[in-house]
Amino acid sequence: MNKLNELEALIRSEWKQALSQPRIANFVDTAAASDRRIIAIYLIQVYHYAFHTARNQALVGINLANTDTKYMQFCFEHALEETGHELMALHDLQTMGIRFKDRIAIPQALPATELLIAYLYYVASQGNPVQRLGYSYWSETSYSFIRAFMDMLMQSMKLEKSQMTFFYSHSHIDDKHAKDVAEIIVKVCKTDKDWEAVMRVAKTTLKLTNDMFHESFEEFLKLTRGEASAYAFINEQIIQSEGFEVAK
Amino acid sequence: MNKLNELEALIRSEWKQALSQPRIANFVDTAAASDRRIIAIYLIQVYHYAFHTARNQALVGINLANTDTKYMQFCFEHALEETGHELMALHDLQTMGIRFKDRIAIPQALPATELLIAYLYYVASQGNPVQRLGYSYWSETSYSFIRAFMDMLMQSMKLEKSQMTFFYSHSHIDDKHAKDVAEIIVKVCKTDKDWEAVMRVAKTTLKLTNDMFHESFEEFLKLTRGEASAYAFINEQIIQSEGFEVAK
Amino acid sequence: MNKLNELEALIRSEWKQALSQPRIANFVDTAAASDRRIIAIYLIQVYHYAFHTARNQALVGINLANTDTKYMQFCFEHALEETGHELMALHDLQTMGIRFKDRIAIPQALPATELLIAYLYYVASQGNPVQRLGYSYWSETSYSFIRAFMDMLMQSMKLEKSQMTFFYSHSHIDDKHAKDVAEIIVKVCKTDKDWEAVMRVAKTTLKLTNDMFHESFEEFLKLTRGEASAYAFINEQIIQSEGFEVAK
Amino acid sequence: MNKLNELEALIRSEWKQALSQPRIANFVDTAAASDRRIIAIYLIQVYHYAFHTARNQALVGINLANTDTKYMQFCFEHALEETGHELMALHDLQTMGIRFKDRIAIPQALPATELLIAYLYYVASQGNPVQRLGYSYWSETSYSFIRAFMDMLMQSMKLEKSQMTFFYSHSHIDDKHAKDVAEIIVKVCKTDKDWEAVMRVAKTTLKLTNDMFHESFEEFLKLTRGEASAYAFINEQIIQSEGFEVAK
């Protein structure tokens, strides 16, 4: 098995484990499945990390340890394409009734989201400059893993594709990007150390992304129990799909 | 006079002053005019600052004070296009006989070059995020000012265009870029403070670029006098145009 | 209850929860309690984060958003006192037989350790500059919470204080530092937002530190099962306390 | 001659050249000698660079290329001692009648000042981590060179020591620091490359500091000619020594 296949196998195995968690595996059968608050909380996390994605991607290009012209170009090109994608998350939130008067009004990211952002800056600026590709790779190739879950979620929440622009635009971009990432990984990973670094970052960031979903769900549970939360404003603003009653 | 015209007037006036300096105005009549060592020393400076240009350009896109999507995209797009241009300087040097076994073998930049590099990182990461556009603007629009000098220099040194790829590729790119920079400056400069910051950076970086030429010339004079210099290896390696004797 | 008391209550409650986890609460009754490999793996984590502690502490002083002279001085003074403390972890490892020929030979940090390091750089350089004090506060005031566990561990592993210099030197320093941190927190936290930021960082970093212990334990379990691990060399090198057999 | 003596000889020679410039050598005989506006403009430059001195000093300690515990401690200790010194410059300005309602009201630094700040961040974060010591060394050992000029200036401008706290407190600190810097330079400079880097930074920063004086003087000349200047407010606010008339 070559190294790229090993990376793919790792990602597949991590997704399999993540999707087998009862909360996700049984999601369709719970009341949460038709409560848009869970997706609203998650989209706020998306807003936060997407605000930083282009930045920490470009940071790898700036890193003085990176002197590979092709890899620098990859970094700047992908940063260019990711720029402003946090606005898609705001757009999607808006279609569900959630608006913010300015960026400062958006509630603070949950811990897993902050850790994902912090970690991507860290791996972009310190250590092996190839390592952030572990994140790029799974994020560009994971559409097949999450499609079934997303389709179910959209159906149960009665969401249109036009309300999920962040996910759907990325699923298209990903078809184009996945090949780019595979090519550049194979080009820049020259040693076992390089591949280990890529795999470590793939694993850690995939776990954090999964944590982000679980922390969003926990915050949602607080809302259902009427507990104090920086996200409580969602109770008032959210436009649920027709015929759905918000449990407060 | 609108602000963009003011910026252009400033740049024109700075170039006029720079080009009227006796060393430059009378260049064609001196022995230096046919001695390629001066251009070799200058191209080593170009190598150094060009190694950092894409990096400090992208840094403006990463700057958290920059939340303008269009401006971020401008930064990453231009970083992308500037990536690896230091290799053109190495190529041009090679056509004159100057080769380095690796990057570490390239002699340290002269002080003005280091200051230009340092200053561009500084203005990219601190202060008003629009200010680096002052550098972009003059560097993309100055071909008309230096063309006569460059043509004279190439003729007297018997250099082909294929030996001056850094300059000539940039002169073409610039036609395309100049309009982009003008557009983005007009878009992001909203206050007098913004324009002042842009003009200050334009003036300081143009001066440093001019200093870079003069320091290269001073280093060349050291070579002609046989003084100690980190650039002395050029004496041995340079392939002068036919019929030219290197004064050591 | 004033805000500092709230912070203390939060820390007490987090520790209570962490220490009530079965793996920790029942530690003394397990085979692990007398196996020094667990402490060796943990000390390698300590080495890694301690290498960065002074750096990310000083980074808060450099942060341009920090213009409070007293707080800047606090940052530089504490960075000064933390400098080189990673060497204590190496010393302690050495007393148990674990040596490295150079820094590069030390195995990569476990994920929770990397996340703690990454997060501290992030909170030091972005966002509210007071927030890293949440980490400082619990790390300087937690000796009372962990003393019983540490005493038990040292007894069961037959470790002398001279083999636990990292922990014991910090427990002394902490008596001096705790008052400093309390004073500076009260001085620089002026708004509810400031206190929230401090509490969020306290909670997240305390959780990561606890994760670091659990991931060290999981790595130890791999060693007991003979699984592949970057820490497997410990099996060979560790000097267990007299009469203890290493399970491989 | 050992390397430290070479460094001292370089500094002595640079100062000799700087002080022999007509503007400085003949300063006492000019109208400027009793016009406090020149010192006011210069103190505003001092404010600006001193705001960054502790920061870029600490940055060397944070630099991952710096793993020498003693040198890291030197960096943090000196950062600690330099913290807040920009406030001395504001105090001194205040004794001459110059006040600012907040930091933002202070006019922008002149170009040489910006270059000095930018360059110190650059040498602190990139390249050889020992190199900033070239700046530390001359700035801690130069009191003997500038004392005669400063004494003359204070007499002609009728300034008390209590109005020159920035200079006089540093002259005292320097006695203590000079030995520290010499010790650490000798400890960390192990190769010719190290010494070259230190000497290059010493020379460039000494030149920029001298440029800073000349640019302050040029700005002063603008005030005497009634030209537009961001420093024109000084004309109104300055309290000249008794019997002195401001030329506008």
PDB file of C-alpha atoms in Angstrom, chain A residues 51-52 54-56 58-70 72-74 76-77 79-80 83-84 86-87 103 121, chain B residues 51-52 54-56 58-70 72-74 76-77 79-80 83-84 86-87 103 121:
ATOM      1  CA  PHE A  51     -12.747  33.143   8.588  1.00  0.00           C
ATOM      2  CA  HIS A  52      -9.277  31.730   9.290  1.00  0.00           C
ATOM      3  CA  ALA A  54      -7.574  31.189   3.795  1.00  0.00           C
ATOM      4  CA  ARG A  55      -5.278  32.898   6.293  1.00  0.00           C
ATOM      5  CA  ASN A  56      -3.674  29.799   7.739  1.00  0.00           C
ATOM      6  CA  ALA A  58      -1.578  31.283   2.947  1.00  0.00           C
ATOM      7  CA  LEU A  59       0.607  31.198   6.055  1.00  0.00           C
ATOM      8  CA  VAL A  60       2.163  27.946   4.820  1.00  0.00           C
ATOM      9  CA  GLY A  61       3.185  29.796   1.653  1.00  0.00           C
ATOM     10  CA  ILE A  62       4.825  32.538   3.701  1.00  0.00           C
ATOM     11  CA  ASN A  63       6.622  30.102   6.008  1.00  0.00           C
ATOM     12  CA  LEU A  64      10.347  30.546   5.362  1.00  0.00           C
ATOM     13  CA  ALA A  65      10.820  26.782   5.698  1.00  0.00           C
ATOM     14  CA  ASN A  66       8.746  26.420   2.541  1.00  0.00           C
ATOM     15  CA  THR A  67      10.952  27.121  -0.479  1.00  0.00           C
ATOM     16  CA  ASP A  68       9.161  24.867  -2.973  1.00  0.00           C
ATOM     17  CA  THR A  69       7.726  27.168  -5.644  1.00  0.00           C
ATOM     18  CA  LYS A  70       4.949  24.778  -6.655  1.00  0.00           C
ATOM     19  CA  MET A  72       3.925  27.972  -2.337  1.00  0.00           C
ATOM     20  CA  GLN A  73       1.743  28.501  -5.408  1.00  0.00           C
ATOM     21  CA  PHE A  74      -0.629  25.776  -4.241  1.00  0.00           C
ATOM     22  CA  PHE A  76      -1.662  30.987  -2.355  1.00  0.00           C
ATOM     23  CA  GLU A  77      -4.027  29.621  -4.994  1.00  0.00           C
ATOM     24  CA  ALA A  79      -6.030  30.624  -0.040  1.00  0.00           C
ATOM     25  CA  LEU A  80      -7.391  32.739  -2.888  1.00  0.00           C
ATOM     26  CA  THR A  83     -11.189  33.725   0.812  1.00  0.00           C
ATOM     27  CA  GLY A  84     -14.495  35.023   2.085  1.00  0.00           C
ATOM     28  CA  GLU A  86     -17.198  32.507   5.937  1.00  0.00           C
ATOM     29  CA  LEU A  87     -19.756  34.764   4.265  1.00  0.00           C
ATOM     30  CA  ARG A 103     -18.972  40.493  13.063  1.00  0.00           C
ATOM     31  CA  TYR A 121      -2.170  28.333  12.579  1.00  0.00           C
TER      32      TYR A 121
ATOM     33  CA  PHE B  51      12.428  35.868  -2.339  1.00  0.00           C
ATOM     34  CA  HIS B  52      10.275  37.798   0.152  1.00  0.00           C
ATOM     35  CA  ALA B  54       5.211  37.010  -2.492  1.00  0.00           C
ATOM     36  CA  ARG B  55       5.499  36.332   1.242  1.00  0.00           C
ATOM     37  CA  ASN B  56       5.009  39.878   2.453  1.00  0.00           C
ATOM     38  CA  ALA B  58       0.368  37.372   1.130  1.00  0.00           C
ATOM     39  CA  LEU B  59       0.940  38.560   4.695  1.00  0.00           C
ATOM     40  CA  VAL B  60      -1.392  41.502   4.049  1.00  0.00           C
ATOM     41  CA  GLY B  61      -4.097  38.981   3.155  1.00  0.00           C
ATOM     42  CA  ILE B  62      -3.527  37.111   6.414  1.00  0.00           C
ATOM     43  CA  ASN B  63      -3.494  40.289   8.515  1.00  0.00           C
ATOM     44  CA  LEU B  64      -6.546  40.098  10.793  1.00  0.00           C
ATOM     45  CA  ALA B  65      -7.073  43.839  10.297  1.00  0.00           C
ATOM     46  CA  ASN B  66      -7.836  43.077   6.654  1.00  0.00           C
ATOM     47  CA  THR B  67     -11.415  41.837   6.375  1.00  0.00           C
ATOM     48  CA  ASP B  68     -12.125  43.086   2.839  1.00  0.00           C
ATOM     49  CA  THR B  69     -12.696  39.990   0.706  1.00  0.00           C
ATOM     50  CA  LYS B  70     -11.696  41.684  -2.557  1.00  0.00           C
ATOM     51  CA  MET B  72      -7.609  39.705   0.498  1.00  0.00           C
ATOM     52  CA  GLN B  73      -8.107  38.096  -2.907  1.00  0.00           C
ATOM     53  CA  PHE B  74      -5.920  40.748  -4.528  1.00  0.00           C
ATOM     54  CA  PHE B  76      -3.279  36.177  -2.547  1.00  0.00           C
ATOM     55  CA  GLU B  77      -3.586  36.490  -6.322  1.00  0.00           C
ATOM     56  CA  ALA B  79       1.386  36.655  -4.133  1.00  0.00           C
ATOM     57  CA  LEU B  80       0.620  33.705  -6.384  1.00  0.00           C
ATOM     58  CA  THR B  83       6.006  33.347  -6.279  1.00  0.00           C
ATOM     59  CA  GLY B  84       9.386  32.074  -7.372  1.00  0.00           C
ATOM     60  CA  GLU B  86      13.691  35.240  -7.358  1.00  0.00           C
ATOM     61  CA  LEU B  87      14.595  32.332  -9.637  1.00  0.00           C
ATOM     62  CA  ARG B 103      20.781  29.363  -1.631  1.00  0.00           C
ATOM     63  CA  TYR B 121       7.091  42.766   6.325  1.00  0.00           C
TER      64      TYR B 121
END
